[in-house]
Tab-separated table of C-alpha atoms in Angstrom:
chain	number	residue	atom	x	y	z
A	1	MET	CA	-188.152	-190.773	136.289
A	2	LYS	CA	-188.774	-192.545	132.993
A	3	HIS	CA	-190.405	-190.302	130.377
A	4	THR	CA	-192.289	-192.809	128.266
A	5	LEU	CA	-194.534	-192.658	125.219
A	6	ASP	CA	-197.352	-195.068	124.490
A	7	PRO	CA	-197.109	-194.986	120.665
A	8	HIS	CA	-200.682	-196.109	119.994
A	9	MET	CA	-201.360	-193.074	117.787
A	10	ILE	CA	-198.455	-193.975	115.485
A	11	ARG	CA	-199.079	-197.735	115.412
A	12	HIS	CA	-199.324	-197.652	111.604
A	13	LEU	CA	-195.515	-197.474	111.576
A	14	SER	CA	-193.409	-200.631	111.683
A	15	LEU	CA	-191.920	-201.617	115.033
A	16	GLU	CA	-188.546	-200.273	113.949
A	17	GLU	CA	-189.965	-196.977	112.655
A	18	THR	CA	-192.064	-196.629	115.806
A	19	VAL	CA	-188.935	-196.765	117.939
A	20	ARG	CA	-187.164	-194.258	115.679
A	21	LYS	CA	-190.124	-191.879	115.896
A	22	VAL	CA	-190.307	-192.187	119.697
A	23	ALA	CA	-186.676	-191.040	119.858
A	24	GLU	CA	-187.295	-188.238	117.347
A	25	LEU	CA	-190.160	-186.966	119.501
A	26	GLY	CA	-187.776	-186.618	122.449
A	27	TYR	CA	-188.615	-189.637	124.570
A	28	ASP	CA	-186.023	-191.866	126.210
A	29	TYR	CA	-188.411	-194.791	126.705
A	30	VAL	CA	-191.297	-196.503	124.965
A	31	GLU	CA	-194.283	-198.276	126.516
A	32	MET	CA	-195.456	-200.950	124.103
A	33	SER	CA	-199.233	-201.279	124.144
A	34	PRO	CA	-201.017	-204.026	122.158
A	35	ARG	CA	-200.591	-204.063	118.380
A	36	PRO	CA	-200.970	-206.893	115.843
A	37	ASP	CA	-197.246	-207.277	115.138
A	38	PHE	CA	-196.157	-207.362	118.774
A	39	PHE	CA	-198.246	-208.392	121.775
A	40	SER	CA	-201.625	-208.610	120.069
A	41	TRP	CA	-204.968	-208.248	121.817
A	42	TRP	CA	-206.148	-211.524	123.432
A	43	THR	CA	-203.979	-213.770	121.255
A	44	ARG	CA	-200.455	-215.180	121.365
A	45	PRO	CA	-197.710	-212.544	120.914
A	46	LYS	CA	-196.685	-212.319	117.265
A	47	MET	CA	-192.976	-212.364	118.032
A	48	TYR	CA	-190.363	-214.667	116.493
A	49	PRO	CA	-186.537	-214.573	116.442
A	50	GLU	CA	-186.083	-212.272	113.452
A	51	ARG	CA	-188.670	-209.769	114.684
A	52	ILE	CA	-187.291	-209.865	118.221
A	53	GLN	CA	-183.754	-209.159	117.051
A	54	SER	CA	-184.865	-206.389	114.691
A	55	PHE	CA	-186.854	-204.698	117.470
A	56	LYS	CA	-183.963	-204.951	119.932
A	57	LYS	CA	-181.595	-203.493	117.341
A	58	ALA	CA	-183.958	-200.552	116.774
A	59	LEU	CA	-184.017	-199.881	120.516
A	60	ARG	CA	-180.205	-199.936	120.671
A	61	ASP	CA	-179.672	-197.874	117.532
A	62	ASN	CA	-182.060	-195.157	118.685
A	63	ASN	CA	-181.015	-195.223	122.353
A	64	VAL	CA	-184.588	-195.929	123.468
A	65	GLY	CA	-185.332	-198.026	126.531
A	66	LEU	CA	-188.237	-200.474	126.703
A	67	ALA	CA	-189.922	-199.250	129.884
A	68	SER	CA	-192.936	-201.529	129.849
A	69	ILE	CA	-195.143	-203.882	127.865
A	70	GLN	CA	-198.924	-204.128	128.179
A	71	PRO	CA	-200.233	-207.656	127.613
A	72	MET	CA	-204.020	-207.930	127.426
A	73	TYR	CA	-205.339	-211.434	128.092
A	74	ARG	CA	-208.545	-212.669	129.705
A	75	TRP	CA	-207.036	-213.933	132.964
A	76	SER	CA	-210.263	-213.034	134.803
A	77	SER	CA	-212.593	-214.873	132.455
A	78	PRO	CA	-215.053	-217.319	134.073
A	79	TYR	CA	-215.015	-219.329	130.834
A	80	GLN	CA	-212.393	-222.018	131.232
A	81	ASP	CA	-211.330	-222.054	127.580
A	82	GLU	CA	-210.676	-218.296	127.603
A	83	TRP	CA	-208.832	-218.487	130.920
A	84	ASP	CA	-206.631	-221.363	129.734
A	85	VAL	CA	-205.598	-219.433	126.622
A	86	ALA	CA	-204.889	-216.329	128.707
A	87	ILE	CA	-202.555	-218.209	131.046
A	88	GLU	CA	-200.623	-219.771	128.163
A	89	ASN	CA	-200.293	-216.364	126.498
A	90	TRP	CA	-199.064	-214.814	129.750
A	91	LYS	CA	-196.419	-217.517	130.095
A	92	ARG	CA	-195.189	-216.729	126.595
A	93	ALA	CA	-195.288	-213.003	127.374
A	94	ILE	CA	-193.000	-213.549	130.363
A	95	GLU	CA	-190.534	-215.497	128.209
A	96	LEU	CA	-190.483	-212.673	125.676
A	97	ALA	CA	-190.063	-209.971	128.318
A	98	VAL	CA	-186.960	-211.772	129.534
A	99	GLU	CA	-185.586	-211.887	125.996
A	100	LEU	CA	-186.428	-208.227	125.411
A	101	GLU	CA	-184.956	-207.229	128.792
A	102	CYS	CA	-188.188	-205.479	129.756
A	103	PRO	CA	-188.466	-204.856	133.519
A	104	LEU	CA	-192.182	-204.118	133.753
A	105	PHE	CA	-195.572	-205.354	132.615
A	106	VAL	CA	-198.629	-203.139	132.938
A	107	SER	CA	-202.077	-204.649	132.599
A	108	GLU	CA	-205.707	-204.443	133.663
A	109	PHE	CA	-207.650	-206.614	136.071
A	110	GLY	CA	-209.949	-207.278	133.120
A	111	ARG	CA	-213.672	-207.159	132.439
A	112	GLY	CA	-213.851	-210.949	132.731
A	113	GLY	CA	-215.089	-212.883	129.742
A	114	SER	CA	-215.222	-211.724	126.150
A	115	PRO	CA	-218.119	-209.306	125.520
A	116	ASN	CA	-219.833	-211.459	122.887
A	117	ARG	CA	-220.263	-214.162	125.529
A	118	SER	CA	-220.578	-212.324	128.817
A	119	LEU	CA	-223.006	-209.591	127.757
A	120	ASN	CA	-225.582	-212.191	126.794
A	121	ASP	CA	-224.864	-214.641	129.606
A	122	ARG	CA	-227.915	-215.157	131.830
A	123	SER	CA	-226.417	-218.096	133.737
A	124	GLY	CA	-225.029	-215.965	136.561
A	125	LEU	CA	-221.550	-217.244	135.801
A	126	HIS	CA	-220.155	-213.847	134.870
A	127	ARG	CA	-220.281	-212.246	138.307
A	128	PRO	CA	-217.612	-209.906	139.723
A	129	GLU	CA	-216.732	-212.367	142.484
A	130	THR	CA	-216.279	-215.164	139.934
A	131	CYS	CA	-214.018	-212.979	137.818
A	132	GLU	CA	-212.034	-212.034	140.912
A	133	GLY	CA	-211.623	-215.690	141.796
A	134	GLN	CA	-210.294	-216.445	138.314
A	135	PHE	CA	-207.896	-213.523	138.587
A	136	PHE	CA	-206.462	-214.849	141.855
A	137	ARG	CA	-206.096	-218.298	140.273
A	138	ALA	CA	-204.035	-216.621	137.567
A	139	MET	CA	-201.913	-214.817	140.151
A	140	ASP	CA	-201.159	-218.104	141.919
A	141	ILE	CA	-199.614	-219.374	138.675
A	142	LEU	CA	-198.016	-216.241	137.240
A	143	VAL	CA	-196.591	-214.395	140.245
A	144	PRO	CA	-194.013	-217.136	140.990
A	145	LEU	CA	-192.896	-216.927	137.351
A	146	LEU	CA	-192.584	-213.139	137.548
A	147	GLU	CA	-190.653	-213.415	140.807
A	148	ARG	CA	-188.320	-216.009	139.310
A	149	GLU	CA	-187.531	-213.692	136.378
A	150	GLY	CA	-187.504	-210.438	138.350
A	151	ILE	CA	-190.209	-208.756	136.267
A	152	LYS	CA	-192.649	-206.364	137.893
A	153	LEU	CA	-196.379	-206.364	137.166
A	154	SER	CA	-198.259	-203.081	137.605
A	155	LEU	CA	-202.044	-203.390	137.707
A	156	GLU	CA	-204.684	-200.824	136.822
A	157	ALA	CA	-208.366	-200.635	137.600
A	158	HIS	CA	-210.230	-199.766	134.418
A	159	PRO	CA	-213.749	-198.484	133.660
A	160	GLU	CA	-216.054	-201.467	133.067
A	161	ASP	CA	-213.684	-203.980	134.696
A	162	TRP	CA	-214.880	-206.062	137.630
A	163	VAL	CA	-212.936	-203.569	139.757
A	164	GLU	CA	-213.139	-199.922	138.701
A	165	GLU	CA	-212.213	-197.988	141.840
A	166	ILE	CA	-208.690	-197.529	143.138
A	167	ALA	CA	-209.231	-198.483	146.798
A	168	PRO	CA	-210.390	-202.081	146.165
A	169	ALA	CA	-207.701	-202.433	143.490
A	170	ILE	CA	-205.000	-201.560	146.028
A	171	ASP	CA	-206.509	-204.018	148.511
A	172	ILE	CA	-206.194	-206.758	145.870
A	173	ILE	CA	-202.569	-205.813	145.135
A	174	LYS	CA	-201.754	-205.907	148.848
A	175	THR	CA	-203.506	-209.275	149.174
A	176	ILE	CA	-201.314	-210.745	146.415
A	177	ASN	CA	-198.448	-209.788	148.721
A	178	SER	CA	-195.543	-209.829	146.284
A	179	PRO	CA	-192.871	-207.118	146.070
A	180	LEU	CA	-193.119	-207.392	142.277
A	181	VAL	CA	-196.873	-206.733	142.012
A	182	ARG	CA	-197.360	-203.002	141.882
A	183	ALA	CA	-199.975	-200.337	141.133
A	184	SER	CA	-200.688	-198.091	138.171
A	185	PHE	CA	-202.594	-194.816	138.405
A	186	ILE	CA	-204.223	-193.947	135.094
A	187	ALA	CA	-204.972	-190.226	135.123
A	188	PRO	CA	-207.746	-190.366	132.483
A	189	HIS	CA	-209.563	-192.831	134.783
A	190	THR	CA	-209.384	-190.374	137.684
A	191	PHE	CA	-213.108	-189.693	137.860
A	192	PHE	CA	-213.984	-193.395	137.873
A	193	TYR	CA	-211.575	-194.123	140.728
A	194	GLY	CA	-213.631	-192.220	143.299
A	195	PRO	CA	-214.488	-188.627	144.222
A	196	ASP	CA	-211.196	-187.566	145.889
A	197	MET	CA	-208.224	-187.597	143.496
A	198	VAL	CA	-205.649	-186.796	146.160
A	199	ALA	CA	-206.915	-189.504	148.528
A	200	ASN	CA	-206.921	-191.974	145.651
A	201	LEU	CA	-203.358	-191.114	144.673
A	202	ARG	CA	-202.207	-191.361	148.267
A	203	SER	CA	-203.864	-194.759	148.639
A	204	THR	CA	-201.226	-196.122	146.240
A	205	ALA	CA	-198.321	-195.032	148.465
A	206	GLY	CA	-195.623	-197.670	148.620
A	207	TYR	CA	-197.039	-199.499	145.583
A	208	LEU	CA	-197.179	-196.882	142.818
A	209	GLU	CA	-194.900	-197.895	139.949
A	210	HIS	CA	-196.496	-196.453	136.841
A	211	VAL	CA	-198.603	-193.397	135.953
A	212	ARG	CA	-200.346	-192.719	132.653
A	213	LEU	CA	-200.842	-189.096	131.706
A	214	ALA	CA	-203.793	-187.783	129.708
A	215	ASP	CA	-206.645	-185.436	130.482
A	216	THR	CA	-210.358	-186.234	130.652
A	217	TYR	CA	-213.712	-184.745	131.567
A	218	ASP	CA	-215.435	-185.445	134.871
A	219	HIS	CA	-218.458	-187.493	133.793
A	220	ASN	CA	-220.075	-186.917	137.204
A	221	LYS	CA	-220.481	-183.165	136.681
A	222	SER	CA	-223.396	-181.188	135.250
A	223	SER	CA	-226.011	-183.624	136.579
A	224	GLU	CA	-224.009	-186.425	134.921
A	225	LEU	CA	-224.608	-184.788	131.539
A	226	ARG	CA	-221.001	-184.105	130.588
A	227	TYR	CA	-221.630	-186.879	128.083
A	228	ILE	CA	-225.059	-187.640	126.655
A	229	VAL	CA	-225.563	-191.270	125.724
A	230	ASN	CA	-228.618	-192.582	123.955
A	231	PRO	CA	-230.708	-194.394	124.920
A	232	PRO	CA	-230.707	-192.875	128.426
A	233	GLU	CA	-229.463	-195.112	131.250
A	234	SER	CA	-227.287	-197.166	128.905
A	235	LYS	CA	-224.620	-198.967	130.892
A	236	VAL	CA	-221.533	-197.460	129.286
A	237	ARG	CA	-218.205	-196.134	130.541
A	238	VAL	CA	-217.068	-193.071	128.611
A	239	HIS	CA	-213.683	-191.471	129.169
A	240	GLN	CA	-211.077	-189.734	127.041
A	241	HIS	CA	-207.289	-189.611	126.719
A	242	LEU	CA	-206.750	-185.925	125.881
A	243	ASP	CA	-203.878	-183.442	125.971
A	244	TYR	CA	-203.265	-181.522	129.189
A	245	GLY	CA	-205.768	-178.709	129.568
A	246	GLN	CA	-208.452	-180.239	127.379
A	247	GLY	CA	-210.215	-181.908	130.292
A	248	GLU	CA	-210.879	-181.242	133.969
A	249	ILE	CA	-208.010	-182.829	135.903
A	250	ASP	CA	-206.260	-180.388	138.247
A	251	TRP	CA	-202.718	-181.046	137.067
A	252	ASP	CA	-201.033	-178.802	139.610
A	253	LEU	CA	-202.728	-180.767	142.366
A	254	PHE	CA	-201.909	-184.039	140.594
A	255	PHE	CA	-198.182	-183.368	140.251
A	256	SER	CA	-197.795	-181.698	143.641
A	257	THR	CA	-199.286	-184.830	145.193
A	258	LEU	CA	-196.905	-187.075	143.241
A	259	ALA	CA	-194.026	-184.865	144.400
A	260	ASP	CA	-195.138	-185.148	148.015
A	261	MET	CA	-195.284	-188.934	147.564
A	262	LYS	CA	-191.731	-188.823	146.144
A	263	PHE	CA	-192.852	-190.709	143.050
A	264	ASP	CA	-189.955	-191.640	140.771
A	265	GLY	CA	-191.272	-194.334	138.439
A	266	VAL	CA	-192.628	-194.597	134.913
A	267	LEU	CA	-194.538	-191.601	133.540
A	268	SER	CA	-196.288	-192.642	130.346
A	269	ASN	CA	-197.810	-190.047	128.046
A	270	CYS	CA	-200.895	-191.860	126.854
A	271	VAL	CA	-203.045	-189.627	124.624
A	272	PHE	CA	-205.274	-191.454	122.123
A	273	ALA	CA	-207.555	-188.690	120.884
A	274	TRP	CA	-205.471	-186.916	118.245
A	275	GLU	CA	-204.100	-189.258	115.598
A	276	ASP	CA	-204.442	-186.378	113.130
A	277	ARG	CA	-201.754	-184.479	115.083
A	278	ALA	CA	-200.063	-187.278	116.974
A	279	GLU	CA	-196.545	-185.821	116.815
A	280	ASP	CA	-197.578	-182.378	118.039
A	281	SER	CA	-199.521	-183.976	120.876
A	282	ALA	CA	-196.572	-186.158	121.906
A	283	ARG	CA	-194.151	-183.220	121.934
A	284	PHE	CA	-196.602	-181.005	123.836
A	285	MET	CA	-197.259	-183.652	126.469
A	286	LEU	CA	-193.544	-184.257	127.049
A	287	ALA	CA	-192.747	-180.562	127.369
A	288	GLU	CA	-195.630	-179.972	129.765
A	289	THR	CA	-194.776	-183.038	131.838
A	290	LYS	CA	-191.201	-181.792	132.263
A	291	ARG	CA	-192.510	-178.334	133.164
A	292	TYR	CA	-194.727	-179.759	135.914
A	293	LEU	CA	-191.886	-181.896	137.256
A	294	ALA	CA	-189.569	-178.899	137.368
A	295	LYS	CA	-192.241	-176.790	139.026
A	296	TYR	CA	-192.576	-179.300	141.845
A	297	SER	CA	-188.846	-180.152	142.021
A	298	MET	CA	-189.253	-183.715	140.831
A	299	SER	CA	-186.523	-185.626	139.008
A	300	GLY	CA	-186.848	-185.577	135.238
A	301	GLY	CA	-188.019	-181.966	135.004
A	302	ALA	CA	-187.013	-179.563	132.254
């Protein structure tokens, strides 16, 4: 089991200081999510030889492994210019992952086009089936590159993406039909995946590579008034990334199901909500994760 921290809440630190802090907080691995001085959102990674070498040295000096990188590019966009840029950025990302000796990418299927274009598009171009088609075009190009380099890609359904539920996401992963294309289960998206958490977890059997850990409320409860959004009937997707116990996920059921599935992959603590106490949150999440693993006799427990 790889105990991993997504250091989003401490992204104000330099890359080198981020790695040092991850080690200080007790983690053996880091999961690098987008940040301007690394793999930036939507644009070409801001990595060059000096920065690459400095980052690799920080990893070595602090005995921290690079478990995964999360590139975010618009590979499902129906707009050809956006799609072209996304593919070129992905190619560069693969080159950098090889240089950084990173074994795993995690990413989202994507919402499609950029919001400032797609939300006002009345042409009918920005349809889920069009976005899916663009995604498969991307897979036809990128999967052979990933297979050549031996890098895994773990995909997550995300609220507001053209695929939000876990079952169709797994069908897509199976359709790609590559041993290196895997599945992520993002715990704070649990209540968007479908009504049965255990069934949804089990649907990933044989493909589950990566799990993100954070709590969230069930937006379906209380007559769908867990969150109140104005104006009513706004088409929004609200979820949180909270510490264990601050939401409504049944963590005993969650971890006992993972244990029954014999999961032994990447566990990423991925809380975003508490930048004002980021270090306390990170330590708490690690301790609790190890307690749950020990309770259910999983590797990596306390």
